[in-house]
Coordinates of C-alpha atoms in Angstrom, one line a residue:
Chain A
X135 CA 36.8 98.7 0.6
X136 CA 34.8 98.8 -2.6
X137 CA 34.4 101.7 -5.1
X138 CA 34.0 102.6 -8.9
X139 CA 35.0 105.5 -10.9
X140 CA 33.1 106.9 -13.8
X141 CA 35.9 109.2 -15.4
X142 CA 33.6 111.1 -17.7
X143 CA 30.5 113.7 -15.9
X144 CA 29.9 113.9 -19.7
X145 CA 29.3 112.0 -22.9
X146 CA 28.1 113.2 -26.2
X147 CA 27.5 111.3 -29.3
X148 CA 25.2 111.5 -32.6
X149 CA 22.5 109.3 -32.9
X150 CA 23.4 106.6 -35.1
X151 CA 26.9 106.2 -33.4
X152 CA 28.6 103.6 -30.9
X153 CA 28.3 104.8 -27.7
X154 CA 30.8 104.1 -24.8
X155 CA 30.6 104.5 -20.9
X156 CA 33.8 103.9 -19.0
X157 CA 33.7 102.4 -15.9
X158 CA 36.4 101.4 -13.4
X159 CA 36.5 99.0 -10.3
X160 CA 38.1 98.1 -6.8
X161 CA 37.3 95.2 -4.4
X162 CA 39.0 93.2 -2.3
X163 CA 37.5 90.0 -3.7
X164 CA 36.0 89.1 -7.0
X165 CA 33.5 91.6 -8.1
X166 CA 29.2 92.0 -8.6
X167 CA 29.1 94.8 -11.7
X168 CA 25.7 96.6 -12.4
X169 CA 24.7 98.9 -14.9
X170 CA 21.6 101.7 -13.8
X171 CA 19.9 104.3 -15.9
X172 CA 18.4 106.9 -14.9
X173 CA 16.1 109.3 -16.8
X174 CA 15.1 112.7 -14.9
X175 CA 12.4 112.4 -12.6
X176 CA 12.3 108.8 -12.8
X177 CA 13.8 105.7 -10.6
X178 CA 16.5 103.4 -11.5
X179 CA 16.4 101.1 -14.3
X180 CA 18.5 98.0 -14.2
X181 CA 20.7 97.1 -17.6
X182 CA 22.7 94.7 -17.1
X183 CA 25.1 92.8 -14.5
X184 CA 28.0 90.8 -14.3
X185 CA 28.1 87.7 -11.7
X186 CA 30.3 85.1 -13.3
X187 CA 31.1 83.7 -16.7
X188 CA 31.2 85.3 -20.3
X189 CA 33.5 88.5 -20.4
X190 CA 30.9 90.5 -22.4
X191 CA 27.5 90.3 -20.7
X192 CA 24.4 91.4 -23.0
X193 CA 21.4 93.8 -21.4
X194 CA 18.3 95.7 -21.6
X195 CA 17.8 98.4 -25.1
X196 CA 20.7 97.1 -26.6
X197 CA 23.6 97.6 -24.3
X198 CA 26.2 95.2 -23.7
X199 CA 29.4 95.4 -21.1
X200 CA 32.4 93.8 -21.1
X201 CA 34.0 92.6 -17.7
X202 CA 38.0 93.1 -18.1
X203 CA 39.2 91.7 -14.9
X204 CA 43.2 92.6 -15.8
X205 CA 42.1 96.5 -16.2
X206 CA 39.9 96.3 -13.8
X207 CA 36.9 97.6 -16.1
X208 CA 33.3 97.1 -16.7
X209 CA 32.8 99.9 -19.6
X210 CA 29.2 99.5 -21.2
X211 CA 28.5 99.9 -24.5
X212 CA 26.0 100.2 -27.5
X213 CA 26.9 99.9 -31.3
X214 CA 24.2 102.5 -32.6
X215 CA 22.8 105.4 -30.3
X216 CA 19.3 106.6 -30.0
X217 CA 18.5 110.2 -28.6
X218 CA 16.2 107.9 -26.3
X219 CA 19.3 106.4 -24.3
X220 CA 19.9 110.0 -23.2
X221 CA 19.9 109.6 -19.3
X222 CA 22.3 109.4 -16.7
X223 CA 24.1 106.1 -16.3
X224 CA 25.3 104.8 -13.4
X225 CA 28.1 101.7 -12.4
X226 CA 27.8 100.2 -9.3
X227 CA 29.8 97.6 -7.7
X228 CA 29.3 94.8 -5.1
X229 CA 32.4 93.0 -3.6
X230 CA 31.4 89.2 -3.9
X231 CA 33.2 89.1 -0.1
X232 CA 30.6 91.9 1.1
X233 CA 27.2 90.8 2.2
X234 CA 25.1 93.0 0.5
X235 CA 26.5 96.2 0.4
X236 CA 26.4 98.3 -3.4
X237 CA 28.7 101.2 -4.4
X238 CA 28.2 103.4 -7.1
X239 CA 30.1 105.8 -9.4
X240 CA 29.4 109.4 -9.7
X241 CA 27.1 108.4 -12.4
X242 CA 27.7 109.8 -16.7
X243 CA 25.2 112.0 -18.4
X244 CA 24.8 110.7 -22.0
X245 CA 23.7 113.0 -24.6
X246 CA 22.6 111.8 -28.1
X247 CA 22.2 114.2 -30.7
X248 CA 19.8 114.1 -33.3
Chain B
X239 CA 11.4 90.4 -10.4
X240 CA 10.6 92.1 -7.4
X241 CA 8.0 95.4 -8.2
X242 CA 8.4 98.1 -5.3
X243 CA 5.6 101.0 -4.9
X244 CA 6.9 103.6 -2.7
X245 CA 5.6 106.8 -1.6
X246 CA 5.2 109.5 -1.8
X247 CA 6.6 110.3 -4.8
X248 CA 7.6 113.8 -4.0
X249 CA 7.1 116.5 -1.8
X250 CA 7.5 120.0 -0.3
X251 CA 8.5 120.5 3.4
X252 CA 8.9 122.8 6.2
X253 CA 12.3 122.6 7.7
X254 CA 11.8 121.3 11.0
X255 CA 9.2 119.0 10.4
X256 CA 9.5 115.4 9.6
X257 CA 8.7 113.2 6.3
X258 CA 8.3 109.4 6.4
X259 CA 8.8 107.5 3.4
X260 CA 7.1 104.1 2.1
X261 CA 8.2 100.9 0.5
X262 CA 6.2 98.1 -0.6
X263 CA 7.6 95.0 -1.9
X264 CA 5.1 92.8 -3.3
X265 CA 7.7 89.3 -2.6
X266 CA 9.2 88.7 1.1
X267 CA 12.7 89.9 0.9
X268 CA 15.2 89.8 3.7
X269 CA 17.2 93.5 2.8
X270 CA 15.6 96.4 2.3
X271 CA 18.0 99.5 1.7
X272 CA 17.3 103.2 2.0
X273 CA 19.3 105.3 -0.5
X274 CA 20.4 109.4 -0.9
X275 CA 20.7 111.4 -4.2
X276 CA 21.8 114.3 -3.6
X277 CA 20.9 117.2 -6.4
X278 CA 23.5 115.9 -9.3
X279 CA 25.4 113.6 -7.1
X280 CA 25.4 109.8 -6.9
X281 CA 23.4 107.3 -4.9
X282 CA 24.9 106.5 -1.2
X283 CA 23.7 104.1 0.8
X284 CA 22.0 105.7 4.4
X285 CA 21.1 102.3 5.9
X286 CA 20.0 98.5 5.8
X287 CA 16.9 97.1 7.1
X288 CA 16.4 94.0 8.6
X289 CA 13.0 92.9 9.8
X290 CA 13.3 92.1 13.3
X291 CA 16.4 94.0 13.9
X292 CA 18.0 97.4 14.4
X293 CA 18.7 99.0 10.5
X294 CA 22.2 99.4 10.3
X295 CA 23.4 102.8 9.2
X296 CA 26.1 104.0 7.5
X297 CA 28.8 106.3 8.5
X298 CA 27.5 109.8 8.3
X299 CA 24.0 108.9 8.9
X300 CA 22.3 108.3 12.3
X301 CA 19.4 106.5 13.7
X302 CA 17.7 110.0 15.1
X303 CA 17.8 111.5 12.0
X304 CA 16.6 108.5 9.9
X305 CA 14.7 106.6 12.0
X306 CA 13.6 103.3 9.8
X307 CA 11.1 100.6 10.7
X308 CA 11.0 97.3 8.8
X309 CA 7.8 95.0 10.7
X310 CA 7.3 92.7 7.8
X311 CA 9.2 90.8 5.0
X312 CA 7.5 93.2 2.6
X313 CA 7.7 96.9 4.2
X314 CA 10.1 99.7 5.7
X315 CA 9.9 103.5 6.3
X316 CA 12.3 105.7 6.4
X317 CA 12.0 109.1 8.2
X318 CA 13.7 111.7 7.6
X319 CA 13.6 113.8 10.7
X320 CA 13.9 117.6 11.8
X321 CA 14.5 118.4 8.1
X322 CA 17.0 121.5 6.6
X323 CA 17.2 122.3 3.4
X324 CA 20.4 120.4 3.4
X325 CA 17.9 117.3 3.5
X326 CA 16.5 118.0 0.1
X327 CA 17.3 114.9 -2.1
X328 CA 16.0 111.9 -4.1
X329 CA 15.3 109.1 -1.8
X330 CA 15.3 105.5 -2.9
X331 CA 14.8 102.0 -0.8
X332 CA 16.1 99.2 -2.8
X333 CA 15.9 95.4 -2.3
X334 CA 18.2 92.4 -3.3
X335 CA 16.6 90.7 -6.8
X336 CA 18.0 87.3 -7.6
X337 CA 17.4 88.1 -11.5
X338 CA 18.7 91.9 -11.5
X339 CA 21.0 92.4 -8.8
X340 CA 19.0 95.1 -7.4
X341 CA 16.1 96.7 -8.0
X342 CA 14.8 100.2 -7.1
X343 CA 11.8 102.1 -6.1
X344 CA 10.7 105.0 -8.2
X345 CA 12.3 107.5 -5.3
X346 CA 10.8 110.1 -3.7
X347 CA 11.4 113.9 -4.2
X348 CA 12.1 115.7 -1.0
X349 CA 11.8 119.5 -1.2
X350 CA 12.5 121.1 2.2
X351 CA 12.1 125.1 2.2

């Protein structure tokens, strides 16, 4: 069984600071990471993934991840918020020994203050 | 990557009637997935569709509630059937995308009153 666990419903930050959005993983295999946003009243919007390779994996608007196999984590990140990135963000996770099948985490509403 | 329209984009229904939902892919892609968000809840997976086959559903979803159809490489509906206000949601369909992972329809709004 697959799953991920977004520890924080909640993340505020002022605009200007590094932003950070924890994410933690279980597979059975070797993991598939994805990061989603979602702003209100609109689909998802794919970041960034994580397939094989470099640890820290470089997206979409500036965010990066870094894949930490020992901790199990995938946290995504940006150096310098803007009060656009205020959305909801969501992990997912596909277990490389699953054919197809995508799990995601309660999702993390960033807020960015002016 | 893969660009899916699917409609409608929202709407306001009776309970015991019946919605069905459209995605268009504009590439041939095996998978197509049908997806749930519940008000301020996550996304969970309702079923895959293969064309040619039976969509296989996950547990807590059935076929005579969602009823899907997938005829082509490039379409599926999903019904959502005998609707309760329980039923209200984001719906999404999904398909595989070698550059992205994944990429998502822009969902559909379902108000059932």
């Amino acid at each position: 069984a697959q799953s991920v666990a977004q520890p924080e419903d909640q993340v505020n930050v002022a605009e200007g600071n590094p932003l950070t959005v924890k994410c933690t993983y279980s597979v059975s295999g070797n993991p598939y990471l994805f990061w989603y946003v979602q702003y209100p009243n609109r689909g998802l919007q794919f970041l960034l993934k994580y397939i094989t390779g470099d640890n820290l994996v470089k997206g979409s608007y500036g965010f990066e991840a870094e894949f930490n196999k020992s901790q199990t984590s995938f946290h995504l990140k940006k150096p310098s918020a803007l009060v656009s990135d205020s959305a909801l963000y969501f992990c997912a996770v596909r277990d490389q020994l699953d054919d197809y099948k995508l799990s995601f985490g309660a999702g993390t509403t960033v807020t960015v203050r002016a | 990557s893969a660009v899916i329209s699917q409609k409608p984009s929202r709407d306001i229904c009776q309970r015991g009637t019946s919605l069905t939902i459209q995605c268009q892919v504009d590439s041939q892609v095996t998978m197509m997935f049908w997806y749930r968000q519940q008000p301020g809840q996550s996304l969970t997976l309702i079923a895959t569709a293969n064309q040619g086959s039976e969509a296989t559903y996950e547990s807590g979803f059935v076929i005579d509630k969602f009823p899907i159809s997938r005829p082509n490489l490039t379409f599926s509906t999903l019904t959502v059937s005998n609707m309760s206000p329980e039923d209200s949601s984001i719906y999404l369909c999904s398909v595989e995308d070698l550059g992205r992972g994944y990429t998502f329809g822009s969902g559909t709004r379902l108000t059932v009153v």
